[in-house]
XYZ file of C-alpha atoms in Angstrom:
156
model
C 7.924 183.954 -32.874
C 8.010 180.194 -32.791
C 5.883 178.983 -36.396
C 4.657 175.767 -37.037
C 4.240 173.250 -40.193
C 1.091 171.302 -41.763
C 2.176 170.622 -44.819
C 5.742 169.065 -44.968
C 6.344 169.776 -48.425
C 8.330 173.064 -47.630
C 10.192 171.008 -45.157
C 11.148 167.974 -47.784
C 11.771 170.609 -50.867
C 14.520 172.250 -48.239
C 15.794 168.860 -46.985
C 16.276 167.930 -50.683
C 18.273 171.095 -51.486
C 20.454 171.117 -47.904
C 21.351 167.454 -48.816
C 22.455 169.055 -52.182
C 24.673 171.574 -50.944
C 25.952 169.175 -48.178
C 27.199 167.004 -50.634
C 28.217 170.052 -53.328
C 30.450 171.520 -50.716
C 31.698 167.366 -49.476
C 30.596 168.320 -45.919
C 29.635 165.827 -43.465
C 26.932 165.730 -41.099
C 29.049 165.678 -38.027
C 30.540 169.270 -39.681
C 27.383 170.589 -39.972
C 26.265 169.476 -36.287
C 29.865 171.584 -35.341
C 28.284 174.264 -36.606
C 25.368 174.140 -35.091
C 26.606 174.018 -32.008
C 24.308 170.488 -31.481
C 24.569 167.060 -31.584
C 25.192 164.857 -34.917
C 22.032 163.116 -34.500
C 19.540 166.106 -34.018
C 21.290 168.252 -36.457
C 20.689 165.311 -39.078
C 16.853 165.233 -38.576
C 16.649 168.495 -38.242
C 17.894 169.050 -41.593
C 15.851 166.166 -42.654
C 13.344 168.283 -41.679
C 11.706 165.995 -38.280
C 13.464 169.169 -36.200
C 13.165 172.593 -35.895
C 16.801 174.089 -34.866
C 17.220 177.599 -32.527
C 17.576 180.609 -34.744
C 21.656 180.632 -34.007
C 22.179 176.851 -34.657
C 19.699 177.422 -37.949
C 21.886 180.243 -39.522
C 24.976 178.695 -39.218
C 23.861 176.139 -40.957
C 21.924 178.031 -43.426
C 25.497 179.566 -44.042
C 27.563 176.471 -43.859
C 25.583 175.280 -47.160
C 24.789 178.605 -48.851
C 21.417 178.850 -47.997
C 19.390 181.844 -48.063
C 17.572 183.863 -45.707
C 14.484 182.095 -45.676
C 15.905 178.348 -45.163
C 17.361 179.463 -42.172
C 13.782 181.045 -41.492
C 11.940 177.339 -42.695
C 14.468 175.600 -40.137
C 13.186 177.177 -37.284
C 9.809 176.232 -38.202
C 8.194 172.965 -36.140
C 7.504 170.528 -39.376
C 5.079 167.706 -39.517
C 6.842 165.082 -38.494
C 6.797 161.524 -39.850
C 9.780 160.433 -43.002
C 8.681 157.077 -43.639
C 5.160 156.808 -46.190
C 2.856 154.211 -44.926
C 3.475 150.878 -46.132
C 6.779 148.541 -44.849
C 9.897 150.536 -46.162
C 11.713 149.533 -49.032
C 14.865 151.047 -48.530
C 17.285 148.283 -47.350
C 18.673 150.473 -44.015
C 15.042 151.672 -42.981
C 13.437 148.160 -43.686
C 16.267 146.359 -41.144
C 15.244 149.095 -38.496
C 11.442 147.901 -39.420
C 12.645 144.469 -38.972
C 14.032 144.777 -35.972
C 10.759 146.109 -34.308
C 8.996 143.518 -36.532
C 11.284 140.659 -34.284
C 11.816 142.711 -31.592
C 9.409 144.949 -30.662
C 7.091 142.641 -28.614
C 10.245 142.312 -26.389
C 10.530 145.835 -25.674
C 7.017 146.833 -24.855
C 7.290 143.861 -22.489
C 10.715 144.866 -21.098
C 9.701 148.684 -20.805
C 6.105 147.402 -19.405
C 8.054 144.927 -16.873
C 10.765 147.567 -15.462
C 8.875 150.810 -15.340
C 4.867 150.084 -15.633
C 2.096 151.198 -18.165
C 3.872 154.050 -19.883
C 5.547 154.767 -23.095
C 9.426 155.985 -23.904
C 9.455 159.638 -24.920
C 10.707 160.524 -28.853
C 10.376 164.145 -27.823
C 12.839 164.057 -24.657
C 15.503 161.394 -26.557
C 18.599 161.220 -27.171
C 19.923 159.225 -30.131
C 23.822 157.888 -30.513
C 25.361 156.056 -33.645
C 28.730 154.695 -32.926
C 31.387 152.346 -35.302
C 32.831 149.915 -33.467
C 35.513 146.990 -34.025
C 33.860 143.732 -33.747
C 36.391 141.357 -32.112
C 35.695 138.700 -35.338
C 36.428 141.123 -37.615
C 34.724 143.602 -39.253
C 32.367 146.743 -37.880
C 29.816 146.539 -35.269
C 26.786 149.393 -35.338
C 26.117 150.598 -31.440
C 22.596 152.590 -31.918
C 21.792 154.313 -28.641
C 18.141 155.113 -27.736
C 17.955 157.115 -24.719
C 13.921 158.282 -24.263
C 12.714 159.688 -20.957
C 10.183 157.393 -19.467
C 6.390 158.474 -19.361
C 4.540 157.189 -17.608
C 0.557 156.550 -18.158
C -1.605 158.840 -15.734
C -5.096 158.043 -14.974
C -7.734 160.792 -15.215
């Protein structure tokens, strides 16, 4: 039976302890997406708790970290989503994401608006990506795919 969250306490109390073990047991989050059967991204929120994972992919991660019956029961659940309190972010990661819609954000509404019409770009039927690449000066380069499904605005 598919259960649903209100309160995403349960959801952040079980994200705190899976981070725990992850790090306990010096797993990463690309071994725990393996076991899951899913990708690194939505493995990593789901654990976060902003996913619920399929019973299977939920108990093999349960077990991967030594989790008990009822995580792998809470991971199935649909949380409240949401990870960021209101206010601008003061972690230095989050707040550059928040900067970038800050400076660029205007841009994509008007891109999205321009190339498909009144509409928004689905968070629910997404696919995200996070790839390390060489940057020809030197150094790394962050490649951070967004892939929503386009929906569009229906009149009623």
């Amino acid at each position: 039976m598919i259960h649903a969250q209100f309160d995403p306490a349960a959801r952040q109390a079980l994200a705190a302890t899976a981070v725990e073990a992850k790090v306990r047991k010096d797993l990463s989050w690309q071994q725990i997406a393996d076991a899951a059967g899913l990708s690194t991204a939505f493995v990593t929120a789901a654990v976060l708790g902003q996913h619920p994972l399929p019973e299977a992919a939920a108990e093999a991660v349960a077990e991967l970290l030594g989790l008990d019956e009822n995580a792998a029961t809470l991971l199935q659940t649909i949380p409240t989503r949401g990870s960021i309190d209101g206010g601008i972010p003061t972690d230095p990661t989050i707040y550059r994401f928040y900067e970038m819609l800050q400076v660029y954000g205007t841009t994509l509404k008007a891109l999205v608006h321009e190339q498909f019409g009144d509409g928004i770009i689905s968070a629910i039927n997404f696919k995200l990506d996070v790839q390390k690449v060489a940057d020809p000066e030197g150094g790394d380069r962050a490649v951070i795919t967004l892939d929503g499904k386009y929906l569009p605005t229906k009149p009623f």
